[in-house]
Amino acid sequence: MNKLGRGHRDKVQQFITITGASEKSALHTLKASDWHLDGAFDIFYSQPHAKSSYTDTRHLEELYNRYKDPYADMIMADGISTLCNDLQVDPQDIVMLVVSWYMKAATMCEFSKQEFVGGLQSLGVDSLEKFREKIPFMRSELKDDQKFKEIYIFAFGWAKEKGQKSLALDTAIGMWQLLFEEKQWPLVDHWCQFLQARHNKAISRDTWSQLLEFARSVDPTLSNYDAEGAWPYLIDEFVEYLTENGIVQKGRVLDLLGRI
C-alpha cells in the first residue's frame, strides 16, 4: 500500500472504513473497478460473503455497552450471563467456548472491548438477531477436526487462572468432560478418575496438548499403543492404570459403570 499514490491510499482507507473489508480485499476490489469507489462498492456488496461480513460499528458499540460492566471497561461474568440469556444459550453450553475462541478471549468469563468487537466483526455480527443466527454455525465448527483442535488448544490458556502456568485439576476435568462430550473418547471418564486418584495436581500445557493427540491416535483398546513413544509420563501412568485395573482387556474397553 505504501507504493500507492495519495489519492489511491485515501480511497483504500475510505473503502475500508465504510465496508469493514480487509486492506487486501479493498485493494483487490478497487483495482477491479478501475479505482472508482461507487463501482467498487457495487462489486463488494454483490458478493454474498461480503454482505454477511459487513458490520455497523455503531451497532457493535451499542452491543458492547449493553453488556459492559458498570465499574470496568470490560464485559464480566454478569454481562456474559445476560448475553447468554439474550442468545437463549446456557452459560455452560460448549458453544460459549467457541464464541470465546472467535473473540480470542484471554480469560474465562471476561471480554475486553477489543476482544468482543473484534470477534463479532470476524463473525459478521452486529445485532443480537445475527448473533443468534450464528450459533448453529459456531456449534458446527466443533465437528471439523482442525477447528476442534484449535479450540481445544485455546481452551487451556482461556480456562487457567491469570498468572498461572498450569490448569487447576478440577477445571481441567470439567473442560475435558465438556470437550470430549463433542468428540467421543471412551476413556475420558477413566482418565478423570485416574487423575483424581493418582495425580491430584494441576495440569501442564504439555499434558493438555498431548492428551488430545493420544485420544486421536491411540485406539481405546490400546492395541496400537507404543510404550516407547514420547508421551508425557502422566499418560504412560494412565496406560498402566488401565491395564492394572483391568479396564482394558482382550482388545476391548470395559466400562466400570457397566457399559462396554
XYZ file of C-alpha atoms in Angstrom, residues 27-248:
222
model
C -7.145 -3.231 -2.938
C -8.462 -6.129 -4.995
C -11.955 -4.646 -5.308
C -10.783 -1.111 -6.118
C -8.416 -2.385 -8.782
C -11.265 -4.433 -10.278
C -13.383 -1.265 -10.506
C -10.508 0.755 -12.010
C -10.373 2.757 -8.734
C -13.953 4.026 -8.970
C -15.351 3.937 -5.416
C -19.004 3.553 -6.429
C -18.126 0.680 -8.735
C -16.019 -0.917 -6.006
C -18.940 -0.751 -3.572
C -21.212 -2.388 -6.162
C -18.700 -5.225 -6.638
C -18.151 -5.687 -2.909
C -21.818 -5.766 -1.923
C -22.755 -8.043 -4.813
C -20.694 -10.810 -3.201
C -22.694 -12.925 -0.718
C -19.771 -13.326 1.708
C -19.249 -9.568 1.771
C -22.834 -8.925 2.772
C -22.527 -11.292 5.700
C -19.202 -9.864 6.874
C -20.249 -6.202 6.908
C -20.801 -4.853 10.410
C -22.013 -1.470 11.622
C -19.568 -0.073 14.199
C -22.345 1.901 15.897
C -24.356 -1.260 16.467
C -21.248 -3.035 17.772
C -20.712 -0.185 20.243
C -24.325 -0.471 21.382
C -24.000 -4.210 21.897
C -20.784 -3.796 23.864
C -22.331 -1.128 26.106
C -25.338 -3.370 26.743
C -23.127 -5.990 28.399
C -20.254 -3.871 29.728
C -19.630 -3.945 33.468
C -20.759 -0.690 35.159
C -17.466 -0.412 37.035
C -14.939 -1.551 34.418
C -14.411 -1.159 30.686
C -14.919 -4.897 30.156
C -17.683 -7.431 29.898
C -17.536 -9.513 33.068
C -19.425 -12.575 34.354
C -22.751 -10.773 34.863
C -22.617 -9.287 31.375
C -21.825 -12.666 29.839
C -24.742 -14.184 31.753
C -27.024 -11.508 30.268
C -25.581 -12.202 26.822
C -26.318 -15.917 27.227
C -29.898 -15.114 28.216
C -30.277 -12.906 25.154
C -28.829 -15.628 22.929
C -31.021 -18.257 24.626
C -27.915 -20.332 25.350
C -26.938 -21.997 28.625
C -23.735 -20.411 30.017
C -22.312 -23.953 30.362
C -23.003 -24.746 26.690
C -19.784 -25.537 24.818
C -20.800 -23.076 22.099
C -19.796 -20.280 24.509
C -16.255 -21.673 24.373
C -16.425 -21.349 20.582
C -17.677 -17.770 20.993
C -14.700 -17.030 23.254
C -12.358 -18.628 20.707
C -13.705 -16.361 17.969
C -13.184 -13.389 20.271
C -9.663 -14.558 21.151
C -10.606 -14.025 24.793
C -7.625 -14.182 27.146
C -9.629 -15.207 30.207
C -12.776 -17.169 31.004
C -15.826 -15.033 31.867
C -14.238 -11.826 30.545
C -14.286 -9.981 27.238
C -12.322 -6.814 26.646
C -13.874 -4.333 24.253
C -11.295 -5.222 21.612
C -11.997 -8.951 22.014
C -15.779 -8.553 21.901
C -15.965 -6.134 18.983
C -13.212 -7.887 17.014
C -14.873 -11.263 17.491
C -18.248 -10.021 16.321
C -16.655 -8.378 13.296
C -14.933 -11.629 12.347
C -18.313 -13.352 12.572
C -20.080 -10.643 10.573
C -22.375 -9.960 13.544
C -23.680 -6.551 14.657
C -27.049 -7.430 16.194
C -28.488 -9.985 18.582
C -30.560 -11.460 15.759
C -27.442 -12.088 13.666
C -25.631 -13.434 16.735
C -28.402 -15.976 17.366
C -28.333 -16.987 13.712
C -24.597 -17.732 14.009
C -24.971 -20.142 16.950
C -25.616 -23.258 14.795
C -22.629 -22.347 12.608
C -20.349 -21.958 15.647
C -21.579 -25.256 17.043
C -20.784 -26.930 13.714
C -17.171 -25.723 13.944
C -16.609 -28.397 16.605
C -17.263 -31.132 14.033
C -14.253 -30.010 11.990
C -11.186 -31.857 13.329
C -8.766 -28.995 12.728
C -11.108 -26.393 14.245
C -11.766 -28.670 17.212
C -8.019 -28.978 17.804
C -7.598 -25.194 17.669
C -10.469 -24.703 20.118
C -9.097 -27.444 22.389
C -5.623 -25.834 22.486
C -7.182 -22.394 23.050
C -9.220 -23.713 25.986
C -6.123 -24.317 28.140
C -4.999 -20.678 28.241
C -8.574 -19.428 28.402
C -9.549 -21.579 31.389
C -6.448 -21.272 33.569
C -6.151 -18.679 36.331
C -4.364 -15.449 35.463
C -0.639 -15.661 36.160
C -0.639 -19.467 36.419
C 1.274 -21.720 34.044
C -0.823 -24.801 34.769
C -4.541 -25.531 34.753
C -6.237 -26.410 38.049
C -7.202 -30.097 38.054
C -10.915 -29.550 38.741
C -11.090 -27.017 35.902
C -9.186 -29.314 33.545
C -11.516 -32.215 34.305
C -14.577 -30.036 33.678
C -13.132 -28.866 30.371
C -12.232 -32.395 29.250
C -15.719 -33.658 30.041
C -17.207 -30.754 28.082
C -14.891 -31.122 25.067
C -14.969 -34.907 24.823
C -18.737 -34.904 25.012
C -18.461 -33.463 21.492
C -15.604 -35.684 20.300
C -16.445 -39.022 21.851
C -13.473 -40.610 23.650
C -14.450 -43.781 25.550
C -11.654 -43.331 28.099
C -12.424 -39.793 29.248
C -14.186 -40.845 32.473
C -11.362 -43.263 33.326
C -8.811 -40.538 32.635
C -10.575 -38.168 35.026
C -10.886 -40.872 37.698
C -7.205 -41.707 37.292
C -6.168 -38.078 37.756
C -8.232 -37.708 40.905
C -6.921 -40.962 42.374
C -3.251 -40.846 41.354
C -2.291 -37.313 40.322
C -4.383 -34.718 42.131
C -2.228 -31.851 40.820
C -2.569 -29.070 38.255
C -2.269 -29.999 34.571
C 0.623 -28.735 32.431
C 0.155 -27.354 28.940
C 2.166 -30.268 27.521
C -0.084 -32.866 29.140
C -3.173 -30.979 27.983
C -1.968 -30.840 24.375
C -0.642 -34.397 24.223
C -3.834 -35.909 25.618
C -5.767 -34.855 22.519
C -3.128 -36.491 20.329
C -3.331 -39.631 22.482
C -7.140 -39.701 22.263
C -6.989 -39.262 18.491
C -4.166 -41.641 17.612
C -4.286 -44.445 20.196
C -7.117 -46.934 19.959
C -9.196 -47.085 23.185
C -8.229 -50.763 23.462
C -4.534 -49.657 23.448
C -3.887 -52.131 20.635
C -1.599 -49.623 18.881
C -0.109 -48.008 21.992
C 3.691 -47.681 21.777
C 5.305 -47.874 25.214
C 8.444 -46.362 23.706
C 6.567 -43.351 22.333
C 7.294 -39.855 23.588
C 4.150 -39.482 25.685
C 4.186 -37.399 28.895
C 4.809 -39.568 31.954
C 1.232 -38.967 33.137
C -0.199 -40.596 30.022
C 2.159 -43.569 30.408
C 0.970 -43.926 34.001
C -2.621 -43.774 32.805
C -1.995 -46.703 30.456
C -0.555 -48.679 33.390
C -3.616 -47.749 35.453
C -5.945 -49.028 32.721
C -4.189 -52.385 32.469
C -3.628 -52.839 36.215
C -7.309 -52.264 36.932
C -8.477 -54.499 34.101
C -10.261 -51.633 32.368
C -8.722 -52.655 29.033
